Amino acid sequence: MTVAVLRGGPSGEYEVSLQTGSTVLRNLPERYKPLDIFISKSGAWHRGGISMKPADALRHVDVVFNALHGEYGEDGKVQRLLEQLGMPYTGSDAIGSALGMQKPRAKEYFAKAGLKTAKHWLLSVTDNLKEKLLTIFRSFPLPFVVKPVAAGSSLGVSVAYSFPDLEAAVAKAFGYGPEVLIEEFVRGREATCGVVEGFRGTDLYPLFPVEIIPESGFFDYDAKYRGRSQELCPSTFSPYEKRQIEKAAMLAHETLGLRHYDVQMIGGIILHRGNI
C-alpha cells in the first residue's frame, strides 16, 4: 500500500508540519510504501522534487497521511480537495476540521454538549477596537488570553496583564487573521489527551492523559516545540481527574464529529487539536 505523506503547506505552522511529516515517513511500518509529498509555502505540490497538480502528485497512491498543520491542512481545505479527488485520507473530514479550527464555533458546540469553556469575546478587524477593548477591559478582571480565531500551535497567542498589553496582544493576533478571540485566563493545571477510534476493541479509545508543565507558566509556541515544558506521562493527576480528562476528550471528539484521531488540550478550557 502506497501512503502519501503531506507535509509543509501554506501556514504559519510550516516548520512544525515538516517535522511531523518527517517523523511519519521514518516510522511507517515496513508493509507500507512511503511517498513524500511536499507542499511549499506558496501552496505548490511537489513529488520527487517536481512541482505538479495535486491529482498528478497523488497518482497511484492508495491513501494520504495528512501531516499538515494549521491553515489549509487542518481547516478543511485540503480535506475538501482530497474528497473531490476521491482519495482516502487520515484525520477528520472537511466539516469536522473546519468546525474544530474555528474556535468560537467549536466553543458553541462544546457548551451545548455540557463542556465548560472560558468566557470569551470575539473581535473583528472591522470593529471599533478601542471602544470594544475598553468595554471588555472594564467588564472582567485581568489577565486575558488573546488568540487568533483560526490558527494553531499557539501562534499569535498572548497573555495580557494590562490595557496596553491587551492592545498589543490584539494587534499581534490580527497578524494571523481577521478575527481575534479574547478569553478569561483560567488558572490551573493543563493536560493533553489523545483519542483514537476503533482501538483495542472500542469505538473510541482515550490515550493516557499527559500533564503539561510549561517553564514560563503558559503553554505557548516555544513551550510546545522548543523543549520549554515538561510533559509527564504517566501524569500526577488523580484517578478521578484522569477519568474526567478522558471523558472530556472523548466528548469533544464526538461533539465536533471528528474522525480517526485527535488531541484535546484540557485545562479550565477545552480546545481543538492543540489550537490554543
mmCIF file of C-alpha atoms in Angstrom:
data_model
loop_
_atom_site.group_PDB
_atom_site.id
_atom_site.type_symbol
_atom_site.label_atom_id
_atom_site.label_comp_id
_atom_site.label_asym_id
_atom_site.label_seq_id
_atom_site.Cartn_x
_atom_site.Cartn_y
_atom_site.Cartn_z
ATOM 1 C CA MET A 1 0.000 0.000 0.000
ATOM 2 C CA THR A 2 1.424 3.367 -1.028
ATOM 3 C CA VAL A 3 0.992 6.073 1.622
ATOM 4 C CA ALA A 4 1.471 9.676 0.537
ATOM 5 C CA VAL A 5 2.555 11.866 3.459
ATOM 6 C CA LEU A 6 1.568 15.514 3.037
ATOM 7 C CA ARG A 7 3.854 17.974 4.799
ATOM 8 C CA GLY A 8 4.791 21.648 4.674
ATOM 9 C CA GLY A 9 1.932 23.800 3.471
ATOM 10 C CA PRO A 10 0.955 27.489 3.342
ATOM 11 C CA SER A 11 0.531 28.194 7.046
ATOM 12 C CA GLY A 12 2.450 29.634 9.970
ATOM 13 C CA GLU A 13 2.934 26.053 11.157
ATOM 14 C CA TYR A 14 5.012 25.103 8.107
ATOM 15 C CA GLU A 15 8.121 24.129 10.102
ATOM 16 C CA VAL A 16 6.107 22.056 12.575
ATOM 17 C CA SER A 17 4.444 20.211 9.702
ATOM 18 C CA LEU A 18 7.806 19.400 8.128
ATOM 19 C CA GLN A 19 8.874 17.789 11.411
ATOM 20 C CA THR A 20 5.604 15.858 11.753
ATOM 21 C CA GLY A 21 5.796 14.585 8.186
ATOM 22 C CA SER A 22 9.421 13.558 8.586
ATOM 23 C CA THR A 23 8.537 11.588 11.737
ATOM 24 C CA VAL A 24 5.686 9.808 9.944
ATOM 25 C CA LEU A 25 7.880 8.938 6.957
ATOM 26 C CA ARG A 26 10.558 7.471 9.237
ATOM 27 C CA ASN A 27 8.148 5.407 11.286
ATOM 28 C CA LEU A 28 5.696 3.917 8.806
ATOM 29 C CA PRO A 29 5.676 0.104 9.184
ATOM 30 C CA GLU A 30 7.580 -1.803 6.512
ATOM 31 C CA ARG A 31 4.424 -3.133 4.880
ATOM 32 C CA TYR A 32 3.643 0.415 3.649
ATOM 33 C CA LYS A 33 5.449 2.223 0.852
ATOM 34 C CA PRO A 34 6.005 5.874 1.937
ATOM 35 C CA LEU A 35 5.770 8.703 -0.571
ATOM 36 C CA ASP A 36 6.892 12.192 0.442
ATOM 37 C CA ILE A 37 4.561 14.918 -0.891
ATOM 38 C CA PHE A 38 5.996 18.333 -0.093
ATOM 39 C CA ILE A 39 3.727 21.390 -0.264
ATOM 40 C CA SER A 40 5.524 24.724 -0.405
ATOM 41 C CA LYS A 41 4.586 27.877 1.484
ATOM 42 C CA SER A 42 3.006 29.137 -1.738
ATOM 43 C CA GLY A 43 0.787 26.034 -1.871
ATOM 44 C CA ALA A 44 2.572 24.248 -4.731
ATOM 45 C CA TRP A 45 2.581 20.441 -4.503
ATOM 46 C CA HIS A 46 5.845 18.552 -5.168
ATOM 47 C CA ARG A 47 6.524 14.877 -5.751
ATOM 48 C CA GLY A 48 10.119 13.749 -6.219
ATOM 49 C CA GLY A 49 11.168 17.394 -6.237
ATOM 50 C CA ILE A 50 8.920 18.204 -9.209
ATOM 51 C CA SER A 51 6.047 20.663 -8.930
ATOM 52 C CA MET A 52 2.751 19.254 -10.177
ATOM 53 C CA LYS A 53 -1.006 19.384 -9.716
ATOM 54 C CA PRO A 54 -2.397 17.579 -6.652
ATOM 55 C CA ALA A 55 -4.149 14.961 -8.794
ATOM 56 C CA ASP A 56 -0.871 14.124 -10.542
ATOM 57 C CA ALA A 57 1.115 14.116 -7.299
ATOM 58 C CA LEU A 58 -1.327 11.544 -5.888
ATOM 59 C CA ARG A 59 -1.347 9.250 -8.924
ATOM 60 C CA HIS A 60 -1.066 5.554 -7.911
ATOM 61 C CA VAL A 61 -1.450 6.471 -4.226
ATOM 62 C CA ASP A 62 -3.681 4.307 -2.006
ATOM 63 C CA VAL A 63 -4.123 6.609 0.981
ATOM 64 C CA VAL A 64 -2.942 10.017 2.204
ATOM 65 C CA PHE A 65 -1.489 10.602 5.648
ATOM 66 C CA ASN A 66 -2.225 14.255 6.371
ATOM 67 C CA ALA A 67 0.710 15.670 8.349
ATOM 68 C CA LEU A 68 -0.159 19.282 7.553
ATOM 69 C CA HIS A 69 -0.797 21.772 10.354
ATOM 70 C CA GLY A 70 -2.860 24.918 10.616
ATOM 71 C CA GLU A 71 -4.362 26.818 7.698
ATOM 72 C CA TYR A 72 -5.096 24.658 4.632
ATOM 73 C CA GLY A 73 -4.080 21.430 6.387
ATOM 74 C CA GLU A 74 -6.396 21.428 9.410
ATOM 75 C CA ASP A 75 -9.200 23.806 8.459
ATOM 76 C CA GLY A 76 -10.988 21.629 5.904
ATOM 77 C CA LYS A 77 -9.396 22.982 2.708
ATOM 78 C CA VAL A 78 -7.068 20.089 1.870
ATOM 79 C CA GLN A 79 -9.734 17.676 3.152
ATOM 80 C CA ARG A 80 -12.250 19.024 0.621
ATOM 81 C CA LEU A 81 -9.647 18.718 -2.135
ATOM 82 C CA LEU A 82 -8.891 15.099 -1.249
ATOM 83 C CA GLU A 83 -12.613 14.295 -1.093
ATOM 84 C CA GLN A 84 -13.100 15.803 -4.549
ATOM 85 C CA LEU A 85 -10.293 13.584 -5.840
ATOM 86 C CA GLY A 86 -11.862 10.523 -4.178
ATOM 87 C CA MET A 87 -8.674 9.974 -2.178
ATOM 88 C CA PRO A 88 -8.889 8.320 1.287
ATOM 89 C CA TYR A 89 -7.006 10.266 3.957
ATOM 90 C CA THR A 90 -6.289 10.208 7.678
ATOM 91 C CA GLY A 91 -7.842 12.509 10.225
ATOM 92 C CA SER A 92 -11.117 14.373 10.449
ATOM 93 C CA ASP A 93 -13.205 15.129 7.379
ATOM 94 C CA ALA A 94 -13.693 18.602 5.889
ATOM 95 C CA ILE A 95 -16.653 19.561 8.089
ATOM 96 C CA GLY A 96 -15.136 18.369 11.373
ATOM 97 C CA SER A 97 -11.826 20.029 10.525
ATOM 98 C CA ALA A 98 -13.474 23.355 9.666
ATOM 99 C CA LEU A 99 -15.538 23.302 12.870
ATOM 100 C CA GLY A 100 -12.576 22.490 15.056
ATOM 101 C CA MET A 101 -10.375 25.180 13.530
ATOM 102 C CA GLN A 102 -12.921 27.927 14.216
ATOM 103 C CA LYS A 103 -12.562 28.355 17.976
ATOM 104 C CA PRO A 104 -15.798 30.313 18.648
ATOM 105 C CA ARG A 105 -17.906 27.769 16.724
ATOM 106 C CA ALA A 106 -16.184 24.876 18.486
ATOM 107 C CA LYS A 107 -16.851 26.549 21.852
ATOM 108 C CA GLU A 108 -20.559 26.875 20.956
ATOM 109 C CA TYR A 109 -20.758 23.149 20.230
ATOM 110 C CA PHE A 110 -18.842 22.300 23.397
ATOM 111 C CA ALA A 111 -21.119 24.442 25.562
ATOM 112 C CA LYS A 112 -24.224 22.736 24.137
ATOM 113 C CA ALA A 113 -22.659 19.359 24.927
ATOM 114 C CA GLY A 114 -22.035 20.369 28.538
ATOM 115 C CA LEU A 115 -18.291 21.017 28.315
ATOM 116 C CA LYS A 116 -17.065 24.016 30.263
ATOM 117 C CA THR A 117 -15.196 26.708 28.346
ATOM 118 C CA ALA A 118 -13.792 30.077 29.344
ATOM 119 C CA LYS A 119 -15.827 33.271 28.995
ATOM 120 C CA HIS A 120 -14.881 34.930 25.727
ATOM 121 C CA TRP A 121 -15.323 37.930 23.438
ATOM 122 C CA LEU A 122 -14.957 37.967 19.652
ATOM 123 C CA LEU A 123 -13.312 40.840 17.772
ATOM 124 C CA SER A 124 -13.356 41.585 14.059
ATOM 125 C CA VAL A 125 -10.864 43.776 12.248
ATOM 126 C CA THR A 126 -13.808 45.981 11.216
ATOM 127 C CA ASP A 127 -14.874 46.684 14.854
ATOM 128 C CA ASN A 128 -14.290 49.917 16.716
ATOM 129 C CA LEU A 129 -11.447 48.213 18.556
ATOM 130 C CA LYS A 130 -10.595 50.933 21.087
ATOM 131 C CA GLU A 131 -14.181 51.153 22.305
ATOM 132 C CA LYS A 132 -14.713 47.397 22.385
ATOM 133 C CA LEU A 133 -11.436 46.729 24.181
ATOM 134 C CA LEU A 134 -12.272 49.331 26.823
ATOM 135 C CA THR A 135 -15.647 47.667 27.381
ATOM 136 C CA ILE A 136 -14.012 44.239 27.771
ATOM 137 C CA PHE A 137 -11.250 45.619 29.990
ATOM 138 C CA ARG A 138 -13.778 47.266 32.347
ATOM 139 C CA SER A 139 -16.153 44.304 32.485
ATOM 140 C CA PHE A 140 -13.859 41.479 33.567
ATOM 141 C CA PRO A 141 -10.754 41.073 35.774
ATOM 142 C CA LEU A 142 -7.300 40.617 34.285
ATOM 143 C CA PRO A 143 -5.487 38.776 32.856
ATOM 144 C CA PHE A 144 -6.862 37.894 29.411
ATOM 145 C CA VAL A 145 -5.708 35.334 26.862
ATOM 146 C CA VAL A 146 -5.723 36.734 23.318
ATOM 147 C CA LYS A 147 -5.506 34.483 20.276
ATOM 148 C CA PRO A 148 -6.303 34.341 16.556
ATOM 149 C CA VAL A 149 -9.625 32.656 15.817
ATOM 150 C CA ALA A 150 -8.258 30.186 13.278
ATOM 151 C CA ALA A 151 -4.572 29.468 13.948
ATOM 152 C CA GLY A 152 -2.928 26.598 15.782
ATOM 153 C CA SER A 153 0.228 25.786 17.735
ATOM 154 C CA SER A 154 -0.307 28.884 19.919
ATOM 155 C CA LEU A 155 0.769 31.159 17.072
ATOM 156 C CA GLY A 156 -0.187 34.742 17.831
ATOM 157 C CA VAL A 157 -1.272 33.938 21.405
ATOM 158 C CA SER A 158 -0.516 36.325 24.274
ATOM 159 C CA VAL A 159 -1.491 36.823 27.900
ATOM 160 C CA ALA A 160 -2.491 40.427 28.679
ATOM 161 C CA TYR A 161 -1.966 41.792 32.218
ATOM 162 C CA SER A 162 -2.797 45.442 31.469
ATOM 163 C CA PHE A 163 -4.700 47.548 28.933
ATOM 164 C CA PRO A 164 -1.548 48.315 26.890
ATOM 165 C CA ASP A 165 -0.813 44.562 26.947
ATOM 166 C CA LEU A 166 -4.329 43.907 25.654
ATOM 167 C CA GLU A 167 -3.964 46.363 22.776
ATOM 168 C CA ALA A 168 -0.583 44.907 21.793
ATOM 169 C CA ALA A 169 -1.863 41.320 22.057
ATOM 170 C CA VAL A 170 -4.866 42.064 19.845
ATOM 171 C CA ALA A 171 -2.664 43.728 17.224
ATOM 172 C CA LYS A 172 -0.367 40.691 17.265
ATOM 173 C CA ALA A 173 -3.275 38.243 16.897
ATOM 174 C CA PHE A 174 -4.724 40.203 13.975
ATOM 175 C CA GLY A 175 -1.479 39.444 12.162
ATOM 176 C CA TYR A 176 -2.804 35.884 11.751
ATOM 177 C CA GLY A 177 -6.329 36.606 10.554
ATOM 178 C CA PRO A 178 -9.311 38.999 10.536
ATOM 179 C CA GLU A 179 -10.860 37.733 13.785
ATOM 180 C CA VAL A 180 -9.482 37.545 17.319
ATOM 181 C CA LEU A 181 -10.703 35.738 20.414
ATOM 182 C CA ILE A 182 -10.244 37.195 23.900
ATOM 183 C CA GLU A 183 -10.786 34.773 26.793
ATOM 184 C CA GLU A 184 -10.604 34.924 30.553
ATOM 185 C CA PHE A 185 -7.379 33.432 31.872
ATOM 186 C CA VAL A 186 -8.162 30.146 33.607
ATOM 187 C CA ARG A 187 -5.565 29.236 36.208
ATOM 188 C CA GLY A 188 -4.821 25.609 36.902
ATOM 189 C CA ARG A 189 -3.055 22.545 35.612
ATOM 190 C CA GLU A 190 -3.008 21.646 31.945
ATOM 191 C CA ALA A 191 -3.291 18.323 30.171
ATOM 192 C CA THR A 192 -3.481 16.892 26.700
ATOM 193 C CA CYS A 193 -5.378 13.719 25.883
ATOM 194 C CA GLY A 194 -5.329 11.879 22.581
ATOM 195 C CA VAL A 195 -8.339 9.985 21.278
ATOM 196 C CA VAL A 196 -8.200 7.117 18.770
ATOM 197 C CA GLU A 197 -11.155 5.464 17.045
ATOM 198 C CA GLY A 198 -11.529 1.695 16.718
ATOM 199 C CA PHE A 199 -8.656 0.804 19.027
ATOM 200 C CA ARG A 200 -8.449 -2.122 21.478
ATOM 201 C CA GLY A 201 -11.974 -3.234 20.734
ATOM 202 C CA THR A 202 -13.614 0.114 21.493
ATOM 203 C CA ASP A 203 -15.343 2.668 19.275
ATOM 204 C CA LEU A 204 -13.414 5.496 20.927
ATOM 205 C CA TYR A 205 -10.269 4.967 22.993
ATOM 206 C CA PRO A 206 -8.638 7.698 25.137
ATOM 207 C CA LEU A 207 -4.861 7.597 25.436
ATOM 208 C CA PHE A 208 -3.126 8.308 28.736
ATOM 209 C CA PRO A 209 -3.567 11.970 29.724
ATOM 210 C CA VAL A 210 -0.285 13.873 29.575
ATOM 211 C CA GLU A 211 0.379 16.536 32.200
ATOM 212 C CA ILE A 212 1.949 19.695 30.786
ATOM 213 C CA ILE A 213 4.155 21.967 32.910
ATOM 214 C CA PRO A 214 5.475 24.933 30.862
ATOM 215 C CA GLU A 215 8.634 26.656 32.122
ATOM 216 C CA SER A 216 7.042 30.074 31.595
ATOM 217 C CA GLY A 217 3.735 29.072 33.154
ATOM 218 C CA PHE A 218 1.991 29.349 29.789
ATOM 219 C CA PHE A 219 1.959 26.710 27.038
ATOM 220 C CA ASP A 220 2.981 28.898 24.097
ATOM 221 C CA TYR A 221 4.765 28.017 20.836
ATOM 222 C CA ASP A 222 8.212 27.883 22.423
ATOM 223 C CA ALA A 223 6.963 25.674 25.240
ATOM 224 C CA LYS A 224 5.380 23.300 22.721
ATOM 225 C CA TYR A 225 8.102 22.974 20.135
ATOM 226 C CA ARG A 226 11.371 24.181 21.657
ATOM 227 C CA GLY A 227 11.558 21.952 24.694
ATOM 228 C CA ARG A 228 10.493 24.574 27.209
ATOM 229 C CA SER A 229 7.994 22.444 29.089
ATOM 230 C CA GLN A 230 7.737 19.173 30.960
ATOM 231 C CA GLU A 231 5.267 16.642 29.595
ATOM 232 C CA LEU A 232 4.598 13.937 32.167
ATOM 233 C CA CYS A 233 3.220 10.554 31.170
ATOM 234 C CA PRO A 234 2.206 8.957 33.409
ATOM 235 C CA SER A 235 0.877 12.170 34.909
ATOM 236 C CA THR A 236 0.388 13.072 38.547
ATOM 237 C CA PHE A 237 -3.373 13.509 38.100
ATOM 238 C CA SER A 238 -5.553 11.505 40.457
ATOM 239 C CA PRO A 239 -7.517 8.549 39.036
ATOM 240 C CA TYR A 240 -10.685 10.684 39.190
ATOM 241 C CA GLU A 241 -9.014 13.585 37.345
ATOM 242 C CA LYS A 242 -7.708 11.223 34.666
ATOM 243 C CA ARG A 243 -11.203 9.820 34.075
ATOM 244 C CA GLN A 244 -12.648 13.334 33.788
ATOM 245 C CA ILE A 245 -9.946 14.349 31.293
ATOM 246 C CA GLU A 246 -10.567 11.234 29.211
ATOM 247 C CA LYS A 247 -14.338 11.765 29.243
ATOM 248 C CA ALA A 248 -13.960 15.403 28.210
ATOM 249 C CA ALA A 249 -11.602 14.486 25.352
ATOM 250 C CA MET A 250 -13.961 11.828 24.017
ATOM 251 C CA LEU A 251 -16.987 14.109 24.309
ATOM 252 C CA ALA A 252 -15.166 16.902 22.442
ATOM 253 C CA HIS A 253 -14.238 14.417 19.699
ATOM 254 C CA GLU A 254 -17.833 13.241 19.341
ATOM 255 C CA THR A 255 -19.337 16.728 19.598
ATOM 256 C CA LEU A 256 -17.395 18.089 16.624
ATOM 257 C CA GLY A 257 -17.869 14.898 14.619
ATOM 258 C CA LEU A 258 -14.128 14.302 14.395
ATOM 259 C CA ARG A 259 -12.636 11.188 12.835
ATOM 260 C CA HIS A 260 -9.830 8.649 13.344
ATOM 261 C CA TYR A 261 -7.840 10.545 15.998
ATOM 262 C CA ASP A 262 -7.359 13.926 17.613
ATOM 263 C CA VAL A 263 -5.708 15.570 20.583
ATOM 264 C CA GLN A 264 -7.639 17.666 23.088
ATOM 265 C CA MET A 265 -5.969 20.338 25.202
ATOM 266 C CA ILE A 266 -7.672 20.423 28.575
ATOM 267 C CA GLY A 267 -7.229 22.880 31.420
ATOM 268 C CA GLY A 268 -10.048 25.079 32.581
ATOM 269 C CA ILE A 269 -10.906 25.119 28.900
ATOM 270 C CA ILE A 270 -11.445 22.527 26.192
ATOM 271 C CA LEU A 271 -9.780 23.263 22.871
ATOM 272 C CA HIS A 272 -9.498 21.560 19.473
ATOM 273 C CA ARG A 273 -6.344 19.658 18.489
ATOM 274 C CA GLY A 274 -3.928 21.867 20.367
ATOM 275 C CA ASN A 275 -5.262 25.117 18.856
ATOM 276 C CA ILE A 276 -4.618 27.130 21.970
#
